[in-house]
Amino acid sequence: MTDPAAWSDGQRLALEQLQALAAGHGGLEVLRVTYGRASRQLEILMSIPLDGREPGPGIHLRQRETFLLIVRDDFPFAPPIVQVRHRRWAGTPHVQWGYQLCLYAAPSTEWAPSDGMRGLVDRLLLWLERAAADTLDANGVPLHPPVAYTSGASGSLVVRADLGDRVPWRSPSTNGPALLVALCTQDSRNGERLDVINWMDASEYRKRVSAGGPPKGPNGRHLVAAAAVVLTGDIGFEYPHHGGDLLSGLEQQGLPREELLALMAGVAYGNVLVAKQRGVPTPPEGEEWPHGPGAVPQMVIVGTPSREVVPGERVAHLVAWRIDLLTGKLTGRLGKLMTTSRKRHDNRDRLNQLGLDWLDTDPVRWARVFEDRPETTRRRDAESSATWLGGQRVLVLGCGALGAPVAEAVVRAGASDVTVIDHGVITPGILVRQPYMDRDIGRPKALVLAERLRLINPDCYPGCRVTGGSQDAVGYVSRLPAEGDDRFDLIIDATADAAVRSALERRRATTSGTWPALLTVLVGHRARRGVIAVSRPGASGGGDDVLRRLGIAARGSHAAQLPDVATDLYPRSARTDVFLPEPGCSAPTFTGSHVESTALAAALLSAGLDALAGRLPGAPCLPMAAGAIRLEPTDDDAHGTTGTTWIGWPEDCVQATVDGAFQVRVSQIALGTIRAEVRRGARLRGPDIETGGMLLGQIDEAAGVVYIDDATPPTPDSLCSAVHFRHGIEGSQDLVEHYARTTGKITSFVGMWHTHPDGPARPSRTDETGMANLVTPALGGPPRCLMLIVGGHDPAWTGWRDGADRTPPPQLYLRVVHRADSSGPPPQQPALPPGKYFRVRESIEPHGVPWWRRWLGGSR
Amino acid sequence: MATVAWWEPMTTDRVGLALSGGGFRATAFGLGCLRALHDTGVLSKVTVVSGISGGSLLAALWAYGPSTFQEFDGQVVELLGRGLQLELTTRTLSPVRVARRGVDLIAAARPDGRVRPSRNRTDVLAALLTDCTFGDKYLPDVTYAGLSTVLSATDLITSRAVRFGSDLSSLSTYGRIVEPIRVAEAVAASAAFPLAFPAVQRTYTFERGGQTQQQRLALTDGGVYDNLGLSVLEPGRNPRFSDHVYPLDYIVACDAGRQERGASRARVLPFRLMRSFDITYRKTQDGTRARLHAARSTGQIRGFVHAYLGMRDRRLPMPAPGLVPMEQVNQYGTNFKKMSRENLDAITSRGEQLTRLLLQHYCPALLG
């Protein structure tokens, strides 16, 4: 035994622990301890009694077995290596190189450092028990793939295309191995890497090559090839080290070596043909192609039935045998001969034999295989709402602290087409939190971002097309086609720019087609919280609309849940502490670090995708929703609000004004109030009597939208009849002020509504003459007002009035009326047309009661 | 982190309606509330109506009444205009009843106790309600499919609430009542205000976990237990411990119960007792309201409206032009006397106005 002073603490601990075990009654014996000074490894030879165990179908266990434990100096933070000093168990699953036992499939979760050597011995005994019973691979558990010891120096192969039904065990007609060709792209920077993007039957490939036209990829892309054989069974648990062993193993599986050589030769020749087509210079005589024939690393992909992802559906496990450069050259020559000359048999046979000899003596090198086949791999985001983005075409407006991380996430999630728009350039200040580099300073953000995003999966097929546009987002939005946009499935507005939102809203309001989904993201002025506005495809309102609603909710109906959002994003008066990072007229922005802005960007996108995927808690698929996302509150957060708050809204009733100048969006709440008043009027005053009230909302001339948020009942001094409705003034000013106050002035008086029960929804002659009064009942109202007439003939009218479901009124008449002069006194009220008038205040008793019965009192 | 969501609106909003006790005053105020709910389309979303005393009467008149609102409205107006007090007195003093009552009392005096069903004034009320409105209807016979009713009375023996309902009737101490129960009987029991009516003596068969037992109850006004009728609608009730559990999104409470009495020295015992009763009452009701507001802010329920007849007008959350002022109706008594047209109009109008306004302000999504 060498001097323990040289050992690490862990190695001393290992021996102590093992000796403690040996002192017990288990019969464990420590036979010999050696220390390799150069390797810094402690080797402990120990034996364990195994008598009394039932023999099983697996490995044979003797009465006592000896094991060599190799304890590295990082013990107990890594498990010791366990080896046997015999070859009796070679070829058994989970015995590598014939003597090393694979006790832990995933040491990071299975090895408990605190259990130390006791844990190791327990694990070893369990392993032996299972190996003896041949149950190391339980049913349904994926088989341990055959081991091939790979090396990065032997090139790499990324397998992206599924083998599908090309594997021989899926087709009942074929016996023996399937001969295939893997069609690959070759990495432009690393020529030693091939990406398999498709598979082809070998015979088909040979036919194409003979015809001088090797197969091409999408858009005429040149593809190189690699030979592939898929066997019906394992070669053995380990792939051999020498070409001869491998060839005989393949032969045992029904693949004659001549056939393999022919396949390799054909592929090599095909690659040389492709090299000419793609303009790779042919090396002068006497010099070699780089990598392999046709400047392509020559590989033979060997597939075996192995992994089970879907139970009962076994898919192929692939390894890639890297052919030596010289052998490759030989097969290249052979290929040319085989495909071009049918006469020179002798020559061919001689070369053939030479090739086989080479292969026989070659040491087998294995290239690294990186699996990306959908049939064997699972996307790490499979359970996430980000799958909604798969194959989608996405427009990201803004490439700043929110837009850049959002765009990156969209590309990584598998979108098929991503366009990023920003007219800004990279400045030193933004490097604090935006994902750009010092070398990019002065360059357009959108172009730099697009360049970087293209690198995420350039060779992935089908890949993601990334386009960068260094242009003004407002201009870009304004140029979107007017008949609806089918170029995008999702628009993400990450500009935090009111002008962009307004331009988008105008585009939506004036577009005839259905709009794609729209996500609008914003963060608060200190990046402690953000909001996301979600408009599903075809929703009546865009980001501007949804954020308006959120403002009304934060100031009014949901003030208790959104106090922080109200003060942060909907301040009552304009913020005075605007943050201007650079001198001069730089754009005001929020303060906050990379951590906060990136966390919020990710959380906002995640919430938006949850909403689009219909995965919000208890959520119906409402067309419009807004979520407030918060970072954990800090000591200066007065409200202490935490978590996420969602609010959703149903579709508005959307109709253009008669002159088409505005799109009017009447909220369900306003329609509900109008219908309640119509019902009430019918109950009290009879079904023919008109009623009306005020409309509250906003006329947005920039977006070309009139928002109707709410409606009011008639004032008590209003006069109703079957021919005319005249709105009174009592209490109306108070109501208007109430709405302005409780919504932070988002909502105010915008016009008047009245009904034409069982009549056409258009202005009567009296309405026309008294238009100014109809829209502004003696209020110093705005210069433009909306006149809304609700009408429709029976049975539609009565059906709507008494219906329980949310249906719009049968007819709406909408007109924006301009007041000629808003400064003077209100115009003269026209005379009331003749008819029986009810004053709203007095009509609280059911109509139709004769005066004498009322006077007498009692029942009707 | 908690996620709280308000989806405006859910297609399947479930509204619970509580109609408080308070004699005809509550019936009239509740009628106004129902008118507002009808106009706004909320009434068709009511999945459970809970009534106490005068509210029970209204709840039953609606839930077991005519299928059109206009007819129901007319029936309630007619009943309020006619009153029940006079008829009650006439029937109570009828010779046949007096004779039977005498037999009952003699039976009750025997050592083995009262074995005959009681025929006191509350039974007379039940008979009267049977004759003039509910007929032979039993509790499951609701007019609207999917509507549950809960008419609550208080059992003086166990001091627990007895919940009569369309789905089931039960008393938490004993379990579910097996016998079918007439609507009129449940309403009368719920309305038997202890100072005006005697307790009704009833023996029911109770079932719990397959075991049945007979128990005698002394039923009095449900308002003794909870005058708002809200306790049965509160969120978070566990079906393991309560028979009546109704999942709800919104709760609308119409409250025309005990009015605020002005300052009083309460020198004599009855007034002191009355005063103490008032204070206890108010505090429990405040507690219930606070719990419901908390349930709203945590998202357990989506909205809560409490239309209170005695609400101070200047505390309303939004301007209410043409509102019937509180002072005009607050002093109206809590009895079953016939109601004058003016009082009826004023009380129902206030109920309607308050409900409309509070719905609009607190539950706008429910109106959309």
PDB file of N, CA and C in Angstrom, chain A residues 557-558 561 616-619 630 632 643-650 668-669 672-673 676-677 679-680 683 710-711 713 716 730 734 738-739 806 844-846 860, chain B residues 1-10 35 38-41 44 69-70 73-74 78 296-297 317-319 321-322 341 345 349 352 356 360-361 364-365 367-368:
ATOM      1  N   SER A 557     -63.375  49.351 -12.360  1.00  0.00           N
ATOM      2  CA  SER A 557     -63.969  48.112 -11.868  1.00  0.00           C
ATOM      3  C   SER A 557     -62.965  47.184 -11.185  1.00  0.00           C
ATOM      4  N   HIS A 558     -61.692  47.234 -11.576  1.00  0.00           N
ATOM      5  CA  HIS A 558     -60.715  46.318 -10.978  1.00  0.00           C
ATOM      6  C   HIS A 558     -59.619  47.087 -10.246  1.00  0.00           C
ATOM      7  N   GLN A 561     -57.596  45.145  -7.790  1.00  0.00           N
ATOM      8  CA  GLN A 561     -56.640  44.136  -8.253  1.00  0.00           C
ATOM      9  C   GLN A 561     -55.472  44.747  -9.005  1.00  0.00           C
ATOM     10  N   LEU A 616     -54.965  29.484 -20.301  1.00  0.00           N
ATOM     11  CA  LEU A 616     -55.028  30.312 -19.093  1.00  0.00           C
ATOM     12  C   LEU A 616     -55.977  29.669 -18.090  1.00  0.00           C
ATOM     13  N   PRO A 617     -55.781  29.975 -16.796  1.00  0.00           N
ATOM     14  CA  PRO A 617     -56.600  29.297 -15.786  1.00  0.00           C
ATOM     15  C   PRO A 617     -58.087  29.581 -15.977  1.00  0.00           C
ATOM     16  N   GLY A 618     -58.844  28.538 -16.139  1.00  0.00           N
ATOM     17  CA  GLY A 618     -60.304  28.662 -16.237  1.00  0.00           C
ATOM     18  C   GLY A 618     -60.769  29.538 -17.369  1.00  0.00           C
ATOM     19  N   ALA A 619     -59.934  29.730 -18.384  1.00  0.00           N
ATOM     20  CA  ALA A 619     -60.259  30.744 -19.373  1.00  0.00           C
ATOM     21  C   ALA A 619     -60.984  30.188 -20.570  1.00  0.00           C
ATOM     22  N   ARG A 630     -46.099  40.622 -12.837  1.00  0.00           N
ATOM     23  CA  ARG A 630     -45.284  41.381 -11.900  1.00  0.00           C
ATOM     24  C   ARG A 630     -44.069  40.593 -11.463  1.00  0.00           C
ATOM     25  N   GLU A 632     -41.475  40.045  -8.280  1.00  0.00           N
ATOM     26  CA  GLU A 632     -41.802  40.066  -6.856  1.00  0.00           C
ATOM     27  C   GLU A 632     -41.699  41.493  -6.337  1.00  0.00           C
ATOM     28  N   GLY A 643     -48.127  38.444  -8.252  1.00  0.00           N
ATOM     29  CA  GLY A 643     -48.746  37.475  -9.147  1.00  0.00           C
ATOM     30  C   GLY A 643     -49.193  38.089 -10.454  1.00  0.00           C
ATOM     31  N   THR A 644     -50.043  37.356 -11.100  1.00  0.00           N
ATOM     32  CA  THR A 644     -50.516  37.746 -12.421  1.00  0.00           C
ATOM     33  C   THR A 644     -52.004  37.992 -12.357  1.00  0.00           C
ATOM     34  N   THR A 645     -52.447  39.051 -12.985  1.00  0.00           N
ATOM     35  CA  THR A 645     -53.881  39.320 -13.044  1.00  0.00           C
ATOM     36  C   THR A 645     -54.303  39.338 -14.499  1.00  0.00           C
ATOM     37  N   TRP A 646     -55.308  38.572 -14.804  1.00  0.00           N
ATOM     38  CA  TRP A 646     -55.839  38.538 -16.166  1.00  0.00           C
ATOM     39  C   TRP A 646     -57.235  39.121 -16.199  1.00  0.00           C
ATOM     40  N   ILE A 647     -57.520  39.853 -17.242  1.00  0.00           N
ATOM     41  CA  ILE A 647     -58.891  40.288 -17.474  1.00  0.00           C
ATOM     42  C   ILE A 647     -59.186  40.011 -18.949  1.00  0.00           C
ATOM     43  N   GLY A 648     -60.365  39.523 -19.213  1.00  0.00           N
ATOM     44  CA  GLY A 648     -60.720  39.231 -20.600  1.00  0.00           C
ATOM     45  C   GLY A 648     -62.034  39.889 -20.976  1.00  0.00           C
ATOM     46  N   TRP A 649     -62.213  40.139 -22.254  1.00  0.00           N
ATOM     47  CA  TRP A 649     -63.425  40.800 -22.723  1.00  0.00           C
ATOM     48  C   TRP A 649     -64.008  40.078 -23.925  1.00  0.00           C
ATOM     49  N   PRO A 650     -65.328  40.143 -24.052  1.00  0.00           N
ATOM     50  CA  PRO A 650     -65.958  39.554 -25.235  1.00  0.00           C
ATOM     51  C   PRO A 650     -65.837  40.504 -26.424  1.00  0.00           C
ATOM     52  N   GLN A 668     -70.183  45.190 -25.160  1.00  0.00           N
ATOM     53  CA  GLN A 668     -71.318  44.379 -24.714  1.00  0.00           C
ATOM     54  C   GLN A 668     -72.001  45.004 -23.512  1.00  0.00           C
ATOM     55  N   ILE A 669     -71.216  45.727 -22.701  1.00  0.00           N
ATOM     56  CA  ILE A 669     -71.802  46.362 -21.517  1.00  0.00           C
ATOM     57  C   ILE A 669     -72.767  47.464 -21.963  1.00  0.00           C
ATOM     58  N   GLY A 672     -75.757  45.905 -23.325  1.00  0.00           N
ATOM     59  CA  GLY A 672     -76.542  45.342 -22.228  1.00  0.00           C
ATOM     60  C   GLY A 672     -77.388  46.414 -21.560  1.00  0.00           C
ATOM     61  N   THR A 673     -76.784  47.579 -21.332  1.00  0.00           N
ATOM     62  CA  THR A 673     -77.528  48.675 -20.705  1.00  0.00           C
ATOM     63  C   THR A 673     -78.666  49.124 -21.611  1.00  0.00           C
ATOM     64  N   ALA A 676     -81.381  46.567 -21.446  1.00  0.00           N
ATOM     65  CA  ALA A 676     -82.083  46.630 -20.161  1.00  0.00           C
ATOM     66  C   ALA A 676     -83.069  47.796 -20.162  1.00  0.00           C
ATOM     67  N   GLU A 677     -82.654  48.938 -20.733  1.00  0.00           N
ATOM     68  CA  GLU A 677     -83.541  50.099 -20.776  1.00  0.00           C
ATOM     69  C   GLU A 677     -84.722  49.862 -21.695  1.00  0.00           C
ATOM     70  N   ARG A 679     -86.071  46.969 -22.329  1.00  0.00           N
ATOM     71  CA  ARG A 679     -86.975  46.069 -21.592  1.00  0.00           C
ATOM     72  C   ARG A 679     -87.770  46.835 -20.540  1.00  0.00           C
ATOM     73  N   ARG A 680     -87.044  47.685 -19.827  1.00  0.00           N
ATOM     74  CA  ARG A 680     -87.674  48.415 -18.746  1.00  0.00           C
ATOM     75  C   ARG A 680     -88.753  49.324 -19.320  1.00  0.00           C
ATOM     76  N   ARG A 683     -91.737  47.417 -20.270  1.00  0.00           N
ATOM     77  CA  ARG A 683     -92.465  46.966 -19.084  1.00  0.00           C
ATOM     78  C   ARG A 683     -93.286  48.106 -18.486  1.00  0.00           C
ATOM     79  N   ASP A 710     -69.905  52.433 -22.458  1.00  0.00           N
ATOM     80  CA  ASP A 710     -71.087  52.258 -21.627  1.00  0.00           C
ATOM     81  C   ASP A 710     -72.181  53.175 -22.137  1.00  0.00           C
ATOM     82  N   ALA A 711     -73.398  52.903 -21.688  1.00  0.00           N
ATOM     83  CA  ALA A 711     -74.534  53.747 -22.030  1.00  0.00           C
ATOM     84  C   ALA A 711     -75.268  54.052 -20.739  1.00  0.00           C
ATOM     85  N   PRO A 713     -79.048  55.160 -18.742  1.00  0.00           N
ATOM     86  CA  PRO A 713     -80.504  55.217 -18.906  1.00  0.00           C
ATOM     87  C   PRO A 713     -80.940  56.672 -19.133  1.00  0.00           C
ATOM     88  N   PRO A 716     -84.312  61.461 -15.456  1.00  0.00           N
ATOM     89  CA  PRO A 716     -85.717  61.499 -15.009  1.00  0.00           C
ATOM     90  C   PRO A 716     -86.554  62.533 -15.751  1.00  0.00           C
ATOM     91  N   GLU A 730     -81.297  66.433 -16.309  1.00  0.00           N
ATOM     92  CA  GLU A 730     -81.160  66.275 -14.866  1.00  0.00           C
ATOM     93  C   GLU A 730     -80.148  65.175 -14.513  1.00  0.00           C
ATOM     94  N   ASP A 734     -73.474  65.121 -13.832  1.00  0.00           N
ATOM     95  CA  ASP A 734     -72.867  64.343 -12.739  1.00  0.00           C
ATOM     96  C   ASP A 734     -72.400  62.978 -13.231  1.00  0.00           C
ATOM     97  N   HIS A 738     -68.725  61.502 -13.395  1.00  0.00           N
ATOM     98  CA  HIS A 738     -68.428  60.263 -12.670  1.00  0.00           C
ATOM     99  C   HIS A 738     -67.601  59.316 -13.545  1.00  0.00           C
ATOM    100  N   TYR A 739     -68.031  59.166 -14.800  1.00  0.00           N
ATOM    101  CA  TYR A 739     -67.311  58.254 -15.701  1.00  0.00           C
ATOM    102  C   TYR A 739     -65.895  58.756 -15.966  1.00  0.00           C
ATOM    103  N   ARG A 806     -76.484  36.802 -25.901  1.00  0.00           N
ATOM    104  CA  ARG A 806     -75.860  38.072 -26.252  1.00  0.00           C
ATOM    105  C   ARG A 806     -75.884  38.244 -27.764  1.00  0.00           C
ATOM    106  N   ILE A 844     -92.899  55.250 -13.404  1.00  0.00           N
ATOM    107  CA  ILE A 844     -92.435  54.079 -12.673  1.00  0.00           C
ATOM    108  C   ILE A 844     -93.562  53.110 -12.392  1.00  0.00           C
ATOM    109  N   GLU A 845     -94.802  53.514 -12.634  1.00  0.00           N
ATOM    110  CA  GLU A 845     -95.851  52.547 -12.365  1.00  0.00           C
ATOM    111  C   GLU A 845     -96.271  51.918 -13.678  1.00  0.00           C
ATOM    112  N   PRO A 846     -96.658  50.642 -13.630  1.00  0.00           N
ATOM    113  CA  PRO A 846     -96.970  49.960 -14.872  1.00  0.00           C
ATOM    114  C   PRO A 846     -97.983  50.764 -15.682  1.00  0.00           C
ATOM    115  N   ARG A 860    -104.686  46.388  -9.350  1.00  0.00           N
ATOM    116  CA  ARG A 860    -105.100  46.761 -10.699  1.00  0.00           C
ATOM    117  C   ARG A 860    -106.331  45.987 -11.091  1.00  0.00           C
TER     118      ARG A 860
ATOM    119  N   MET B   1     -46.523  32.297  -7.258  1.00  0.00           N
ATOM    120  CA  MET B   1     -47.282  33.527  -7.517  1.00  0.00           C
ATOM    121  C   MET B   1     -48.716  33.162  -7.888  1.00  0.00           C
ATOM    122  N   ALA B   2     -49.584  33.932  -7.391  1.00  0.00           N
ATOM    123  CA  ALA B   2     -50.991  33.638  -7.635  1.00  0.00           C
ATOM    124  C   ALA B   2     -51.430  34.246  -8.959  1.00  0.00           C
ATOM    125  N   THR B   3     -52.238  33.522  -9.660  1.00  0.00           N
ATOM    126  CA  THR B   3     -52.841  34.087 -10.850  1.00  0.00           C
ATOM    127  C   THR B   3     -54.315  34.261 -10.578  1.00  0.00           C
ATOM    128  N   VAL B   4     -54.795  35.481 -10.789  1.00  0.00           N
ATOM    129  CA  VAL B   4     -56.201  35.749 -10.569  1.00  0.00           C
ATOM    130  C   VAL B   4     -56.761  36.208 -11.901  1.00  0.00           C
ATOM    131  N   ALA B   5     -57.860  35.639 -12.289  1.00  0.00           N
ATOM    132  CA  ALA B   5     -58.389  35.983 -13.604  1.00  0.00           C
ATOM    133  C   ALA B   5     -59.845  36.404 -13.527  1.00  0.00           C
ATOM    134  N   TRP B   6     -60.157  37.453 -14.218  1.00  0.00           N
ATOM    135  CA  TRP B   6     -61.544  37.876 -14.382  1.00  0.00           C
ATOM    136  C   TRP B   6     -61.895  37.780 -15.835  1.00  0.00           C
ATOM    137  N   TRP B   7     -62.660  36.781 -16.153  1.00  0.00           N
ATOM    138  CA  TRP B   7     -63.061  36.638 -17.555  1.00  0.00           C
ATOM    139  C   TRP B   7     -64.419  37.277 -17.694  1.00  0.00           C
ATOM    140  N   GLU B   8     -64.505  38.267 -18.536  1.00  0.00           N
ATOM    141  CA  GLU B   8     -65.712  39.067 -18.653  1.00  0.00           C
ATOM    142  C   GLU B   8     -66.359  38.825 -19.988  1.00  0.00           C
ATOM    143  N   PRO B   9     -67.407  38.172 -20.074  1.00  0.00           N
ATOM    144  CA  PRO B   9     -68.049  37.398 -19.023  1.00  0.00           C
ATOM    145  C   PRO B   9     -67.815  35.937 -19.319  1.00  0.00           C
ATOM    146  N   MET B  10     -68.174  35.098 -18.395  1.00  0.00           N
ATOM    147  CA  MET B  10     -68.198  33.676 -18.667  1.00  0.00           C
ATOM    148  C   MET B  10     -69.528  33.406 -19.357  1.00  0.00           C
ATOM    149  N   ARG B  35     -87.105  43.159 -10.608  1.00  0.00           N
ATOM    150  CA  ARG B  35     -87.387  43.896 -11.846  1.00  0.00           C
ATOM    151  C   ARG B  35     -86.073  44.322 -12.505  1.00  0.00           C
ATOM    152  N   HIS B  38     -84.469  41.340 -13.969  1.00  0.00           N
ATOM    153  CA  HIS B  38     -85.174  40.920 -15.181  1.00  0.00           C
ATOM    154  C   HIS B  38     -84.769  41.802 -16.363  1.00  0.00           C
ATOM    155  N   ASP B  39     -84.804  43.123 -16.158  1.00  0.00           N
ATOM    156  CA  ASP B  39     -84.477  44.036 -17.258  1.00  0.00           C
ATOM    157  C   ASP B  39     -83.056  43.823 -17.758  1.00  0.00           C
ATOM    158  N   THR B  40     -82.140  43.569 -16.845  1.00  0.00           N
ATOM    159  CA  THR B  40     -80.735  43.446 -17.245  1.00  0.00           C
ATOM    160  C   THR B  40     -80.398  42.037 -17.718  1.00  0.00           C
ATOM    161  N   GLY B  41     -81.361  41.145 -17.673  1.00  0.00           N
ATOM    162  CA  GLY B  41     -81.104  39.784 -18.143  1.00  0.00           C
ATOM    163  C   GLY B  41     -80.389  38.919 -17.120  1.00  0.00           C
ATOM    164  N   SER B  44     -82.288  35.502 -15.547  1.00  0.00           N
ATOM    165  CA  SER B  44     -82.220  34.188 -16.198  1.00  0.00           C
ATOM    166  C   SER B  44     -80.918  33.471 -15.859  1.00  0.00           C
ATOM    167  N   PHE B  69     -92.548  37.078 -16.441  1.00  0.00           N
ATOM    168  CA  PHE B  69     -92.224  38.011 -15.372  1.00  0.00           C
ATOM    169  C   PHE B  69     -93.381  38.956 -15.113  1.00  0.00           C
ATOM    170  N   GLN B  70     -94.030  39.387 -16.184  1.00  0.00           N
ATOM    171  CA  GLN B  70     -95.126  40.354 -16.062  1.00  0.00           C
ATOM    172  C   GLN B  70     -96.233  39.784 -15.158  1.00  0.00           C
ATOM    173  N   ASP B  73     -95.007  39.625 -11.554  1.00  0.00           N
ATOM    174  CA  ASP B  73     -94.979  40.985 -11.033  1.00  0.00           C
ATOM    175  C   ASP B  73     -96.381  41.388 -10.577  1.00  0.00           C
ATOM    176  N   GLY B  74     -97.352  41.136 -11.452  1.00  0.00           N
ATOM    177  CA  GLY B  74     -98.729  41.501 -11.125  1.00  0.00           C
ATOM    178  C   GLY B  74     -99.222  40.761  -9.893  1.00  0.00           C
ATOM    179  N   GLU B  78    -100.401  42.481  -6.440  1.00  0.00           N
ATOM    180  CA  GLU B  78    -101.768  42.224  -5.946  1.00  0.00           C
ATOM    181  C   GLU B  78    -101.731  41.766  -4.489  1.00  0.00           C
ATOM    182  N   ARG B 296     -64.484  38.354  -3.269  1.00  0.00           N
ATOM    183  CA  ARG B 296     -64.421  38.978  -4.589  1.00  0.00           C
ATOM    184  C   ARG B 296     -62.989  39.395  -4.908  1.00  0.00           C
ATOM    185  N   SER B 297     -62.305  39.968  -3.919  1.00  0.00           N
ATOM    186  CA  SER B 297     -60.973  40.470  -4.265  1.00  0.00           C
ATOM    187  C   SER B 297     -59.989  39.322  -4.487  1.00  0.00           C
ATOM    188  N   PRO B 317     -71.940  54.520  -5.077  1.00  0.00           N
ATOM    189  CA  PRO B 317     -70.690  54.663  -5.830  1.00  0.00           C
ATOM    190  C   PRO B 317     -70.818  55.512  -7.092  1.00  0.00           C
ATOM    191  N   MET B 318     -72.034  55.780  -7.544  1.00  0.00           N
ATOM    192  CA  MET B 318     -72.170  56.649  -8.717  1.00  0.00           C
ATOM    193  C   MET B 318     -73.461  57.446  -8.612  1.00  0.00           C
ATOM    194  N   PRO B 319     -73.544  58.551  -9.358  1.00  0.00           N
ATOM    195  CA  PRO B 319     -74.737  59.388  -9.247  1.00  0.00           C
ATOM    196  C   PRO B 319     -75.978  58.614  -9.691  1.00  0.00           C
ATOM    197  N   PRO B 321     -79.562  59.791 -10.682  1.00  0.00           N
ATOM    198  CA  PRO B 321     -80.612  60.780 -10.860  1.00  0.00           C
ATOM    199  C   PRO B 321     -81.980  60.133 -10.665  1.00  0.00           C
ATOM    200  N   GLY B 322     -82.859  60.820  -9.938  1.00  0.00           N
ATOM    201  CA  GLY B 322     -84.223  60.344  -9.758  1.00  0.00           C
ATOM    202  C   GLY B 322     -84.364  59.240  -8.728  1.00  0.00           C
ATOM    203  N   ARG B 341    -100.343  52.038  -2.330  1.00  0.00           N
ATOM    204  CA  ARG B 341     -99.745  52.168  -3.655  1.00  0.00           C
ATOM    205  C   ARG B 341     -98.484  53.039  -3.619  1.00  0.00           C
ATOM    206  N   ASP B 345     -94.870  51.695  -4.580  1.00  0.00           N
ATOM    207  CA  ASP B 345     -94.086  52.274  -5.675  1.00  0.00           C
ATOM    208  C   ASP B 345     -92.713  52.735  -5.186  1.00  0.00           C
ATOM    209  N   SER B 349     -89.373  50.911  -6.345  1.00  0.00           N
ATOM    210  CA  SER B 349     -88.508  51.746  -7.185  1.00  0.00           C
ATOM    211  C   SER B 349     -87.116  51.820  -6.606  1.00  0.00           C
ATOM    212  N   GLU B 352     -85.327  48.634  -7.240  1.00  0.00           N
ATOM    213  CA  GLU B 352     -84.924  48.513  -8.639  1.00  0.00           C
ATOM    214  C   GLU B 352     -83.742  49.442  -8.940  1.00  0.00           C
ATOM    215  N   ARG B 356     -79.993  48.129 -10.020  1.00  0.00           N
ATOM    216  CA  ARG B 356     -79.480  48.499 -11.340  1.00  0.00           C
ATOM    217  C   ARG B 356     -78.132  49.209 -11.224  1.00  0.00           C
ATOM    218  N   GLN B 360     -74.499  47.804 -12.303  1.00  0.00           N
ATOM    219  CA  GLN B 360     -73.762  48.524 -13.335  1.00  0.00           C
ATOM    220  C   GLN B 360     -72.368  48.881 -12.849  1.00  0.00           C
ATOM    221  N   HIS B 361     -72.280  49.244 -11.580  1.00  0.00           N
ATOM    222  CA  HIS B 361     -70.982  49.685 -11.085  1.00  0.00           C
ATOM    223  C   HIS B 361     -70.070  48.539 -10.686  1.00  0.00           C
ATOM    224  N   PRO B 364     -70.316  45.116 -14.066  1.00  0.00           N
ATOM    225  CA  PRO B 364     -70.734  45.536 -15.419  1.00  0.00           C
ATOM    226  C   PRO B 364     -70.738  44.372 -16.403  1.00  0.00           C
ATOM    227  N   ALA B 365     -69.799  43.423 -16.187  1.00  0.00           N
ATOM    228  CA  ALA B 365     -69.698  42.329 -17.149  1.00  0.00           C
ATOM    229  C   ALA B 365     -70.952  41.464 -17.146  1.00  0.00           C
ATOM    230  N   LEU B 367     -73.889  42.480 -17.056  1.00  0.00           N
ATOM    231  CA  LEU B 367     -74.944  43.106 -17.867  1.00  0.00           C
ATOM    232  C   LEU B 367     -74.688  42.908 -19.350  1.00  0.00           C
ATOM    233  N   GLY B 368     -73.434  42.681 -19.712  1.00  0.00           N
ATOM    234  CA  GLY B 368     -73.093  42.620 -21.139  1.00  0.00           C
ATOM    235  C   GLY B 368     -73.572  41.341 -21.793  1.00  0.00           C
TER     236      GLY B 368
END
